[in-house]
CSV table of C-alpha atoms and ligand atoms in Angstrom, one decimal:
chain,number,residue,atom,x,y,z
A,289,MET,CA,38.4,-20.6,-12.2
A,290,ALA,CA,36.0,-18.7,-10.0
A,291,ALA,CA,34.0,-20.3,-7.3
A,292,LEU,CA,30.4,-19.6,-7.7
A,293,GLU,CA,28.8,-19.4,-4.3
A,294,PHE,CA,25.4,-20.5,-3.2
A,295,PRO,CA,23.4,-18.6,-0.6
A,296,ARG,CA,24.3,-19.2,3.0
A,297,GLY,CA,22.1,-21.9,4.5
A,298,PHE,CA,21.4,-23.5,1.1
A,299,ARG,CA,20.2,-27.0,1.8
A,300,TRP,CA,22.3,-29.7,0.0
A,301,GLY,CA,20.8,-33.1,0.4
A,302,THR,CA,20.3,-36.5,-1.1
A,303,ALA,CA,17.1,-38.5,-1.8
A,304,THR,CA,15.6,-42.0,-1.8
A,305,ALA,CA,12.2,-43.6,-1.4
A,306,SER,CA,10.9,-46.4,0.8
A,307,TYR,CA,10.2,-49.2,-1.7
A,308,GLN,CA,13.4,-48.5,-3.7
A,309,VAL,CA,15.8,-48.9,-0.6
A,310,GLU,CA,14.2,-50.3,2.4
A,311,GLY,CA,13.6,-54.0,1.8
A,312,ALA,CA,12.3,-55.8,4.8
A,313,VAL,CA,9.0,-56.0,3.2
A,314,SER,CA,7.5,-58.5,5.7
A,315,GLU,CA,9.1,-57.2,8.8
A,316,ASP,CA,7.5,-55.6,11.9
A,317,GLY,CA,4.0,-55.9,10.5
A,318,ARG,CA,4.4,-54.0,7.3
A,319,GLY,CA,1.4,-54.8,4.9
A,320,GLU,CA,1.6,-55.6,1.1
A,321,SER,CA,2.0,-52.7,-1.2
A,322,ILE,CA,0.9,-52.4,-4.9
A,323,TRP,CA,4.6,-52.5,-5.8
A,324,ASP,CA,5.1,-55.9,-3.9
A,325,ARG,CA,2.2,-57.3,-5.9
A,326,PHE,CA,3.4,-55.8,-9.2
A,327,SER,CA,7.1,-56.7,-9.0
A,328,HIS,CA,6.2,-60.2,-8.0
A,329,THR,CA,3.9,-60.6,-11.1
A,330,PRO,CA,6.0,-62.3,-13.8
A,331,GLY,CA,7.1,-59.9,-16.7
A,332,LYS,CA,6.5,-56.7,-14.9
A,333,THR,CA,10.1,-55.7,-14.0
A,334,ALA,CA,13.5,-56.3,-15.5
A,335,ASN,CA,14.8,-59.7,-14.5
A,336,GLY,CA,11.8,-60.1,-12.3
A,337,ASP,CA,13.6,-57.8,-9.8
A,338,THR,CA,11.6,-56.9,-6.6
A,339,GLY,CA,12.2,-54.5,-3.6
A,340,ASP,CA,12.1,-57.4,-1.2
A,341,ILE,CA,15.7,-56.6,-0.1
A,342,ALA,CA,16.6,-53.6,-2.1
A,343,CYS,CA,19.5,-51.8,-0.2
A,344,ASP,CA,18.4,-53.2,3.0
A,345,GLU,CA,18.1,-49.7,4.4
A,346,TYR,CA,15.6,-50.8,6.9
A,347,HIS,CA,18.5,-52.4,8.8
A,348,ARG,CA,21.5,-50.4,7.4
A,349,TYR,CA,20.3,-46.9,7.9
A,350,PRO,CA,22.8,-46.2,10.6
A,351,GLU,CA,25.6,-47.0,8.1
A,352,ASP,CA,24.0,-44.9,5.4
A,353,ILE,CA,23.7,-41.9,7.8
A,354,GLU,CA,27.4,-42.2,8.4
A,355,HIS,CA,28.0,-41.9,4.7
A,356,MET,CA,25.7,-38.9,4.6
A,357,LYS,CA,27.6,-37.3,7.4
A,358,ARG,CA,30.9,-37.8,5.5
A,359,LEU,CA,29.3,-36.3,2.4
A,360,GLY,CA,28.3,-33.3,4.6
A,361,VAL,CA,24.7,-33.1,3.5
A,362,SER,CA,22.4,-31.0,5.6
A,363,SER,CA,19.2,-32.7,4.6
A,364,TYR,CA,18.0,-36.2,3.7
A,365,ARG,CA,14.8,-36.8,1.7
A,366,PHE,CA,13.2,-40.2,2.3
A,367,SER,CA,9.7,-41.5,2.0
A,368,ILE,CA,7.4,-43.2,4.4
A,369,ALA,CA,5.8,-46.5,3.5
A,370,TRP,CA,2.1,-46.1,4.0
A,371,PRO,CA,1.7,-50.1,4.5
A,372,ARG,CA,4.3,-49.9,7.2
A,373,ILE,CA,2.1,-47.5,9.3
A,374,PHE,CA,-1.3,-48.8,8.2
A,375,PRO,CA,-0.7,-52.4,6.8
A,376,THR,CA,-4.2,-52.5,5.2
A,377,GLY,CA,-4.3,-48.8,4.5
A,378,ARG,CA,-6.5,-47.7,7.5
A,379,GLY,CA,-7.7,-48.8,10.9
A,380,GLN,CA,-5.2,-49.4,13.7
A,381,PRO,CA,-1.7,-48.0,13.1
A,382,ASN,CA,1.2,-50.4,13.3
A,383,LEU,CA,3.4,-48.9,16.0
A,384,LYS,CA,6.5,-50.9,14.9
A,385,GLY,CA,6.3,-49.4,11.5
A,386,LEU,CA,6.1,-45.8,12.9
A,387,ASP,CA,9.0,-46.6,15.3
A,388,TYR,CA,11.2,-47.4,12.4
A,389,TYR,CA,10.8,-43.8,11.0
A,390,ARG,CA,11.2,-42.4,14.6
A,391,ARG,CA,14.5,-44.1,14.8
A,392,LEU,CA,15.5,-42.9,11.4
A,393,VAL,CA,14.7,-39.2,12.0
A,394,ASP,CA,16.2,-39.3,15.5
A,395,ALA,CA,19.4,-40.8,14.1
A,396,LEU,CA,19.5,-38.0,11.4
A,397,ARG,CA,18.9,-35.3,13.9
A,398,ALA,CA,21.6,-36.7,16.2
A,399,VAL,CA,24.1,-35.7,13.4
A,400,ALA,CA,22.4,-32.6,12.4
A,401,ILE,CA,20.8,-33.8,9.2
A,402,GLU,CA,17.4,-32.4,8.7
A,403,PRO,CA,14.8,-35.2,7.7
A,404,VAL,CA,12.6,-34.4,4.8
A,405,ALA,CA,9.7,-36.8,4.5
A,406,THR,CA,7.5,-37.7,1.5
A,407,LEU,CA,4.3,-39.2,2.4
A,408,TYR,CA,3.5,-41.0,-0.8
A,409,HIS,CA,6.2,-42.3,-3.1
A,410,TRP,CA,4.1,-44.9,-4.8
A,411,ASP,CA,3.7,-47.8,-2.4
A,412,LEU,CA,-0.1,-47.8,-1.8
A,413,PRO,CA,-1.3,-50.6,0.5
A,414,GLN,CA,-2.6,-53.4,-1.8
A,415,ALA,CA,-5.7,-53.7,0.4
A,416,LEU,CA,-6.7,-50.2,-0.8
A,417,GLN,CA,-6.0,-51.2,-4.4
A,418,GLU,CA,-8.6,-53.9,-4.0
A,419,LYS,CA,-11.1,-51.2,-3.1
A,420,GLY,CA,-10.3,-49.4,-6.5
A,421,GLY,CA,-6.9,-47.7,-5.5
A,422,TRP,CA,-6.5,-44.1,-6.4
A,423,ALA,CA,-9.3,-44.4,-9.0
A,424,ASN,CA,-11.6,-44.5,-5.9
A,425,ARG,CA,-12.2,-41.0,-4.5
A,426,ASP,CA,-12.3,-42.5,-0.9
A,427,THR,CA,-8.5,-43.2,-1.2
A,428,ALA,CA,-7.8,-39.5,-1.1
A,429,HIS,CA,-9.6,-39.3,2.2
A,430,TRP,CA,-7.8,-42.5,3.5
A,431,PHE,CA,-4.5,-40.8,2.5
A,432,ALA,CA,-5.4,-37.7,4.5
A,433,GLU,CA,-6.0,-39.8,7.6
A,434,TYR,CA,-2.8,-41.6,7.2
A,435,ALA,CA,-0.8,-38.3,6.5
A,436,ASP,CA,-2.5,-36.7,9.5
A,437,TYR,CA,-1.5,-39.4,11.7
A,438,VAL,CA,2.2,-39.5,10.6
A,439,MET,CA,2.5,-35.8,10.5
A,440,ARG,CA,1.1,-35.5,14.1
A,441,LYS,CA,3.6,-38.1,15.3
A,442,LEU,CA,6.7,-37.0,13.5
A,443,SER,CA,6.2,-33.1,13.0
A,444,GLY,CA,9.0,-31.3,14.7
A,445,PRO,CA,11.9,-33.8,14.0
A,446,VAL,CA,10.6,-33.7,10.4
A,447,SER,CA,10.5,-30.1,9.4
A,448,LEU,CA,9.6,-30.4,5.7
A,449,TRP,CA,6.7,-32.5,4.4
A,450,ILE,CA,6.1,-33.5,0.8
A,451,THR,CA,2.6,-34.9,0.3
A,452,GLN,CA,2.8,-36.5,-3.1
A,453,ASN,CA,5.9,-37.4,-5.2
A,454,GLU,CA,5.3,-37.1,-9.1
A,455,PRO,CA,1.5,-37.5,-9.3
A,456,TRP,CA,1.9,-37.5,-13.1
A,457,VAL,CA,3.9,-40.8,-13.0
A,458,VAL,CA,1.5,-42.4,-10.6
A,459,ALA,CA,-1.6,-41.5,-12.7
A,460,PHE,CA,-0.2,-42.0,-16.2
A,461,LEU,CA,2.6,-44.6,-15.9
A,462,GLY,CA,0.5,-46.6,-13.5
A,463,HIS,CA,-3.1,-46.3,-15.1
A,464,PHE,CA,-2.7,-45.1,-18.7
A,465,TYR,CA,0.5,-46.8,-20.0
A,466,GLY,CA,0.5,-49.7,-17.4
A,467,GLU,CA,4.2,-49.6,-17.0
A,468,HIS,CA,4.1,-49.1,-13.2
A,469,ALA,CA,1.9,-50.5,-10.5
A,470,PRO,CA,-1.0,-51.2,-10.6
A,471,GLY,CA,-0.4,-51.7,-14.3
A,472,LEU,CA,-3.7,-50.4,-15.8
A,473,ARG,CA,-4.3,-49.1,-19.2
A,474,ASP,CA,-7.4,-47.1,-18.6
A,475,PRO,CA,-7.4,-43.4,-19.6
A,476,ARG,CA,-10.5,-42.5,-17.7
A,477,ALA,CA,-9.1,-44.1,-14.6
A,478,ALA,CA,-5.9,-42.3,-15.1
A,479,PHE,CA,-7.6,-38.9,-15.1
A,480,ALA,CA,-9.6,-39.8,-12.0
A,481,VAL,CA,-6.4,-40.8,-10.3
A,482,ALA,CA,-4.7,-37.6,-11.2
A,483,HIS,CA,-7.6,-35.7,-9.7
A,484,HIS,CA,-7.7,-37.8,-6.5
A,485,LEU,CA,-4.0,-37.5,-5.9
A,486,LEU,CA,-4.2,-33.7,-6.1
A,487,LEU,CA,-7.3,-33.8,-3.8
A,488,SER,CA,-5.4,-36.0,-1.4
A,489,HIS,CA,-2.5,-33.5,-1.4
A,490,GLY,CA,-5.0,-30.6,-0.6
A,491,LEU,CA,-6.6,-32.6,2.1
A,492,ALA,CA,-3.3,-33.2,3.7
A,493,VAL,CA,-2.3,-29.7,3.6
A,494,GLU,CA,-5.6,-28.8,5.2
A,495,ALA,CA,-5.0,-31.2,8.1
A,496,PHE,CA,-1.5,-29.9,8.5
A,497,ARG,CA,-2.8,-26.3,8.8
A,498,GLU,CA,-5.7,-27.1,11.0
A,499,GLU,CA,-3.5,-28.7,13.5
A,500,HIS,CA,-0.9,-26.0,13.5
A,501,LEU,CA,1.9,-28.5,13.2
A,502,ALA,CA,5.5,-27.3,13.2
A,503,GLY,CA,7.3,-27.2,9.9
A,504,ARG,CA,6.4,-26.6,6.3
A,505,ILE,CA,4.5,-28.5,3.6
A,506,GLY,CA,4.6,-28.8,-0.1
A,507,ILE,CA,4.3,-31.2,-3.0
A,508,THR,CA,6.8,-32.6,-5.6
A,509,LEU,CA,6.2,-32.5,-9.3
A,510,ASN,CA,8.2,-34.1,-12.0
A,511,ILE,CA,8.4,-31.0,-14.4
A,512,GLN,CA,8.8,-32.4,-17.8
A,513,LEU,CA,10.5,-29.8,-20.1
A,514,VAL,CA,9.2,-30.1,-23.6
A,515,HIS,CA,10.3,-28.2,-26.7
A,516,PRO,CA,8.7,-28.3,-30.2
A,517,ALA,CA,10.5,-30.8,-32.5
A,518,SER,CA,10.4,-28.2,-35.3
A,519,ALA,CA,9.3,-24.5,-35.8
A,520,SER,CA,6.1,-25.8,-37.5
A,521,PRO,CA,2.9,-24.4,-36.1
A,522,ALA,CA,1.6,-28.1,-35.7
A,523,ASP,CA,4.7,-29.1,-33.6
A,524,GLN,CA,4.5,-25.9,-31.5
A,525,ALA,CA,0.9,-26.5,-30.8
A,526,ALA,CA,1.6,-30.1,-29.9
A,527,SER,CA,4.4,-29.1,-27.6
A,528,ARG,CA,2.1,-26.6,-25.8
A,529,LEU,CA,-0.5,-29.2,-25.3
A,530,ALA,CA,2.0,-31.7,-24.1
A,531,ASP,CA,3.3,-29.2,-21.5
A,532,GLY,CA,-0.4,-28.8,-20.5
A,533,ALA,CA,-1.1,-32.5,-20.0
A,534,LEU,CA,2.3,-33.1,-18.3
A,535,ASN,CA,2.9,-30.1,-16.2
A,536,ARG,CA,0.1,-27.5,-16.2
A,537,TRP,CA,-2.5,-30.2,-15.4
A,538,PHE,CA,-0.9,-30.3,-12.0
A,539,LEU,CA,0.5,-26.8,-11.5
A,540,ASP,CA,-2.6,-24.9,-12.4
A,541,PRO,CA,-5.0,-26.7,-9.9
A,542,ILE,CA,-2.3,-26.3,-7.1
A,543,PHE,CA,-1.6,-22.6,-7.7
A,544,ARG,CA,-4.7,-21.3,-9.6
A,545,GLY,CA,-7.4,-23.6,-8.5
A,546,CYS,CA,-8.4,-24.8,-12.0
A,547,TYR,CA,-7.4,-27.2,-14.8
A,548,PRO,CA,-5.8,-25.6,-17.9
A,549,GLU,CA,-8.6,-24.9,-20.4
A,550,ASP,CA,-6.8,-26.1,-23.6
A,551,VAL,CA,-6.2,-29.6,-22.1
A,552,VAL,CA,-9.8,-29.7,-20.5
A,553,ALA,CA,-11.1,-29.3,-24.1
A,554,LEU,CA,-9.3,-32.2,-25.3
A,555,VAL,CA,-9.8,-34.5,-22.2
A,556,GLN,CA,-13.5,-33.6,-22.3
A,557,SER,CA,-13.8,-34.5,-26.1
A,558,GLN,CA,-12.4,-38.0,-25.3
A,559,GLY,CA,-14.8,-38.5,-22.4
A,560,TRP,CA,-11.9,-38.6,-19.9
A,561,MET,CA,-12.7,-35.8,-17.6
A,562,PRO,CA,-12.8,-36.7,-13.9
A,563,ASN,CA,-15.7,-36.0,-11.6
A,564,ILE,CA,-14.8,-32.9,-9.7
A,565,GLY,CA,-16.7,-32.4,-6.3
A,566,SER,CA,-17.8,-29.0,-5.3
A,567,GLY,CA,-15.1,-27.7,-3.0
A,568,ASP,CA,-12.3,-29.9,-4.6
A,569,MET,CA,-10.6,-27.2,-6.4
A,570,ALA,CA,-10.4,-24.9,-3.3
A,571,THR,CA,-9.0,-27.8,-1.3
A,572,ILE,CA,-6.3,-28.5,-4.0
A,573,GLN,CA,-5.4,-24.7,-4.1
A,574,ARG,CA,-4.8,-24.5,-0.4
A,575,PRO,CA,-1.6,-22.5,-0.1
A,576,ILE,CA,1.7,-24.5,0.2
A,577,ASP,CA,5.0,-23.4,1.4
A,578,PHE,CA,7.2,-24.7,-1.4
A,579,LEU,CA,7.1,-26.6,-4.7
A,580,GLY,CA,9.5,-29.6,-5.0
A,581,VAL,CA,10.8,-30.0,-8.6
A,582,ASN,CA,12.3,-33.2,-9.9
A,583,TYR,CA,14.2,-32.5,-13.1
A,584,TYR,CA,16.1,-34.9,-15.3
A,585,THR,CA,15.9,-34.1,-19.0
A,586,ARG,CA,13.9,-32.5,-21.8
A,587,THR,CA,11.7,-34.0,-24.5
A,588,LEU,CA,11.0,-32.9,-28.1
A,589,ILE,CA,7.4,-33.0,-29.1
A,590,ALA,CA,6.1,-33.6,-32.7
A,591,ALA,CA,2.4,-33.5,-33.7
A,592,ASP,CA,1.1,-36.9,-34.5
A,593,PRO,CA,-2.6,-37.5,-34.8
A,594,SER,CA,-2.3,-41.2,-34.4
A,595,GLN,CA,-1.0,-40.8,-30.8
A,596,PRO,CA,-2.9,-40.3,-27.5
A,597,LEU,CA,-3.5,-36.5,-27.3
A,598,GLY,CA,-2.0,-36.1,-30.7
A,599,VAL,CA,1.5,-35.7,-29.6
A,600,ARG,CA,4.6,-37.9,-30.2
A,601,PRO,CA,7.6,-37.5,-27.8
A,602,LEU,CA,11.2,-37.7,-29.4
A,603,PRO,CA,14.5,-37.7,-27.8
A,604,GLY,CA,16.6,-34.5,-28.0
A,605,PRO,CA,19.9,-34.5,-30.0
A,606,GLY,CA,22.3,-34.3,-26.9
A,607,ALA,CA,24.2,-37.0,-25.1
A,608,LYS,CA,22.0,-39.5,-23.2
A,609,THR,CA,22.2,-41.1,-19.8
A,610,GLN,CA,21.7,-44.8,-19.4
A,611,MET,CA,17.9,-44.2,-19.2
A,612,GLY,CA,18.1,-42.8,-22.7
A,613,TRP,CA,17.4,-39.4,-21.4
A,614,GLU,CA,19.0,-36.4,-22.9
A,615,VAL,CA,21.5,-34.4,-20.8
A,616,TYR,CA,20.1,-31.0,-20.9
A,617,PRO,CA,21.3,-28.8,-18.0
A,618,GLU,CA,20.2,-25.5,-19.3
A,619,GLY,CA,16.6,-26.9,-19.0
A,620,LEU,CA,16.9,-26.7,-15.3
A,621,TYR,CA,17.4,-23.0,-15.5
A,622,GLU,CA,14.5,-22.7,-17.9
A,623,VAL,CA,12.1,-24.6,-15.6
A,624,LEU,CA,13.0,-22.9,-12.4
A,625,THR,CA,12.7,-19.4,-14.0
A,626,ARG,CA,9.5,-20.2,-15.8
A,627,LEU,CA,7.8,-21.7,-12.8
A,628,TYR,CA,8.6,-18.7,-10.7
A,629,LYS,CA,7.6,-16.2,-13.3
A,630,GLU,CA,4.3,-18.0,-14.0
A,631,TYR,CA,3.2,-19.0,-10.6
A,632,GLN,CA,4.3,-16.3,-8.2
A,633,PRO,CA,3.1,-15.0,-5.7
A,634,GLN,CA,1.4,-18.3,-4.9
A,635,LEU,CA,4.6,-20.1,-5.5
A,636,LYS,CA,7.0,-18.8,-2.8
A,637,GLN,CA,9.9,-21.2,-2.7
A,638,LEU,CA,11.3,-24.1,-4.6
A,639,TYR,CA,13.5,-27.0,-3.9
A,640,ILE,CA,15.1,-29.3,-6.5
A,641,THR,CA,13.8,-32.5,-4.7
A,642,GLU,CA,15.5,-34.8,-7.3
A,643,ASN,CA,18.2,-34.4,-10.0
A,644,GLY,CA,20.7,-37.0,-11.0
A,645,ALA,CA,21.6,-39.5,-13.6
A,646,ALA,CA,22.0,-43.3,-14.3
A,647,TYR,CA,25.2,-44.7,-15.8
A,648,ASP,CA,26.5,-48.2,-16.3
A,649,ASP,CA,28.9,-48.0,-13.2
A,650,HIS,CA,31.2,-50.9,-12.3
A,651,LEU,CA,33.4,-51.8,-9.4
A,652,PRO,CA,37.1,-51.2,-10.4
A,653,VAL,CA,38.1,-54.4,-8.4
A,654,PRO,CA,36.2,-57.6,-7.3
A,655,VAL,CA,34.1,-56.9,-4.2
A,656,GLU,CA,36.4,-58.9,-2.0
A,657,LEU,CA,39.2,-56.5,-2.7
A,658,VAL,CA,37.2,-53.3,-2.1
A,659,ASN,CA,38.5,-51.2,0.8
A,660,ASP,CA,37.6,-47.7,2.1
A,661,ASP,CA,39.8,-46.1,-0.6
A,662,THR,CA,38.1,-47.8,-3.5
A,663,THR,CA,36.3,-45.3,-5.8
A,664,VAL,CA,34.0,-46.1,-8.6
A,665,HIS,CA,34.9,-44.1,-11.7
A,666,ASP,CA,31.8,-42.1,-12.9
A,667,PRO,CA,33.0,-38.9,-14.7
A,668,GLU,CA,29.7,-38.5,-16.6
A,669,ARG,CA,27.8,-38.2,-13.4
A,670,VAL,CA,30.2,-35.6,-12.1
A,671,GLU,CA,29.9,-33.6,-15.2
A,672,TYR,CA,26.0,-34.1,-15.2
A,673,LEU,CA,25.7,-32.8,-11.6
A,674,GLY,CA,28.3,-30.0,-12.0
A,675,ARG,CA,26.5,-28.6,-15.0
A,676,HIS,CA,23.1,-28.9,-13.4
A,677,PHE,CA,24.4,-27.2,-10.2
A,678,TYR,CA,25.6,-24.4,-12.3
A,679,GLN,CA,22.2,-23.9,-13.9
A,680,ALA,CA,20.6,-23.9,-10.4
A,681,TRP,CA,23.1,-21.2,-9.3
A,682,ARG,CA,22.2,-19.1,-12.4
A,683,ALA,CA,18.6,-19.3,-11.5
A,684,ILE,CA,19.3,-18.1,-8.0
A,685,GLN,CA,21.3,-15.2,-9.4
A,686,ASP,CA,18.2,-14.2,-11.5
A,687,GLY,CA,16.0,-14.1,-8.4
A,688,VAL,CA,14.5,-17.6,-8.2
A,689,PRO,CA,13.9,-18.5,-4.4
A,690,LEU,CA,15.6,-21.8,-4.7
A,691,ALA,CA,16.3,-23.1,-1.2
A,692,GLY,CA,18.0,-26.6,-1.7
A,693,TYR,CA,19.0,-29.3,-4.0
A,694,PHE,CA,18.5,-33.0,-3.3
A,695,VAL,CA,20.6,-35.3,-5.5
A,696,TRP,CA,18.9,-38.5,-6.6
A,697,ALA,CA,20.0,-40.7,-5.2
A,698,LEU,CA,22.1,-41.4,-2.1
A,699,LEU,CA,22.8,-44.9,-3.3
A,700,ASP,CA,22.0,-47.2,-6.2
A,701,ASN,CA,18.5,-48.7,-5.7
A,702,PHE,CA,15.4,-50.4,-7.2
A,703,GLU,CA,14.5,-48.4,-10.4
A,704,TRP,CA,10.9,-49.6,-10.5
A,705,ALA,CA,10.1,-51.5,-13.7
A,706,LEU,CA,13.8,-51.4,-14.6
A,707,GLY,CA,14.7,-53.2,-11.4
A,708,TYR,CA,18.4,-53.1,-10.6
A,709,THR,CA,19.6,-52.4,-14.1
A,710,ARG,CA,20.0,-48.7,-13.6
A,711,ARG,CA,22.3,-47.1,-11.1
A,712,PHE,CA,21.5,-43.5,-10.0
A,713,GLY,CA,23.6,-43.6,-6.7
A,714,LEU,CA,26.4,-41.4,-5.5
A,715,LEU,CA,27.2,-44.6,-3.7
A,716,TYR,CA,27.6,-47.9,-5.6
A,717,VAL,CA,25.8,-50.8,-4.1
A,718,ASP,CA,27.2,-54.3,-4.6
A,719,TYR,CA,23.7,-56.0,-4.0
A,720,PRO,CA,24.9,-59.5,-3.2
A,721,THR,CA,27.1,-58.2,-0.3
A,722,GLN,CA,25.2,-54.9,0.3
A,723,ARG,CA,28.7,-53.2,0.3
A,724,ARG,CA,28.5,-49.4,-0.3
A,725,VAL,CA,31.4,-47.9,-2.4
A,726,TRP,CA,31.8,-44.2,-2.9
A,727,LYS,CA,31.7,-43.1,-6.5
A,728,GLN,CA,33.9,-40.1,-7.8
A,729,SER,CA,30.6,-38.2,-7.9
A,730,ALA,CA,30.2,-38.6,-4.2
A,731,HIS,CA,33.8,-37.1,-3.6
A,732,PHE,CA,32.8,-34.3,-6.0
A,733,TYR,CA,29.6,-33.6,-4.2
A,734,GLN,CA,31.4,-33.6,-0.9
A,735,LYS,CA,33.6,-30.9,-2.1
A,736,VAL,CA,30.7,-28.8,-3.6
A,737,ILE,CA,28.9,-29.0,-0.2
A,738,ALA,CA,32.0,-28.1,1.8
A,739,ALA,CA,32.7,-25.0,-0.4
A,740,ASN,CA,29.0,-24.2,-0.7
A,741,ALA,CA,30.2,-23.3,-4.3
A,742,ILE,CA,30.9,-24.8,-7.7
A,743,ASP,CA,33.6,-24.1,-10.2
A,744,SER,CA,32.5,-21.6,-12.9
A,745,SER,CA,33.8,-24.0,-15.5
A,746,TYR,CA,30.6,-26.0,-15.1
A,747,GLY,CA,29.0,-23.1,-17.0
A,748,GLU,CA,31.0,-23.9,-20.1
A,749,GLU,CA,30.4,-26.6,-22.6
A,750,ARG,CA,33.5,-28.8,-22.7
A,751,PRO,CA,34.5,-32.4,-22.6
A,752,ALA,CA,34.6,-34.0,-19.2
A,753,SER,CA,38.1,-35.1,-19.7
A,754,ASP,CA,39.2,-31.4,-19.6
A,755,ARG,CA,37.8,-31.1,-16.2
A,756,LYS,CA,39.5,-31.6,-12.7
A,757,PRO,CA,36.7,-32.8,-10.6
B,1079,IFM,O1,13.9,-43.4,-9.2
B,1079,IFM,C1,12.9,-42.4,-9.7
B,1079,IFM,C2,12.3,-41.8,-8.4
B,1079,IFM,O2,11.6,-42.7,-7.7
B,1079,IFM,C3,11.3,-40.7,-8.9
B,1079,IFM,N1,11.8,-39.9,-9.9
B,1079,IFM,C4,12.7,-40.3,-10.9
B,1079,IFM,C5,13.7,-41.4,-10.3
B,1079,IFM,C6,14.6,-41.8,-11.5
B,1079,IFM,O3,13.8,-42.5,-12.6
């Protein structure tokens, strides 16, 4: 089998987010976040799970950096918890909170792992939620103050900044469907939130540029690949509209300075259009250095007038991960090539800031018998990653300026409303003991990184059992 090489200097990394891994929610002056409040509200998360302890990364980051070193990653993407820095969202900074991230980035740098920091991965200070949260336009400005402070303190050691992670999820899972914190079901609020998140991104980019800080800045979107469920004109139109609401609603303002007209017409007809201040769109369109793409699956779309926006999502026919998400690696190629074609020259560079899969992993022996040679068997994840790496390689061959790939996630963690019932990690976490155990996929990733290449067989459709990872 041929080895398909990635460009020299390609950044291989892993990713996590503060509330999902840190724990230590009351330590060193951290304030309450909306996810503390939400997860402690009965009925909101699976088994009532919370991020109180999570993976205890706050204390165990040195051990986890050792694992990263062994994996051979050149980058680690983590997020900064706003309520650690400003416990009530604004005012006096909490230096102990800042110090944690300083220790983290210094420890990463000491072993030549580049820190990539996300400024908002969903843990809004609860005190700001009490002032209206992201539905309040002021929150965009408070975010910019927080971002400005953190970037001034940590730029240099942190060379890549991501302003917002998946604004669609924050706006719509949090405020339209009510499945995420703060748990609202208010379409008008959801569209206001989406606008304020975009505005907050633009304001942070402005601050970064005005201060001439070292490094580069961008945003991460969860690009949701949709295909029409059938060839009927109604399904095709529904799919185009779904793409508009899920993807173009964020891409067009960032790269073109306007909301997509087809979706605007619908949103206006429902009375959900946000108030757009003069100058907002210019701020949102401030040039960025890269786009982060989180890609997991694709969805089929059927027309259904009884549904919000008239579209009904359906799962595709392929195999599913434990999330119920279809495994559709060729969609990654489709997304990358499409984004670059449609949004260049404003879109200059891309990173896959998340890709990975949840499977029902188990320790092969009781935890007391685990040793350094124990491996968790996860052939489906190896296959999932190998096939997605291949599609990323293909996109690069076709000219897409893809500069890196961050596997979600370094280790099993708190999967939001699903609590600890889903495992996305390369490393298995035994939560009662906090023992980390390498999965087969971690060994596989280690080899891919060392070779900076993948086996060409991942471009072929074949049963995982045929493959030698
Ligand atoms: O765990 C999440 C992450 O926080 C954001 N992107 C998707 C992941 C898997 O659902």
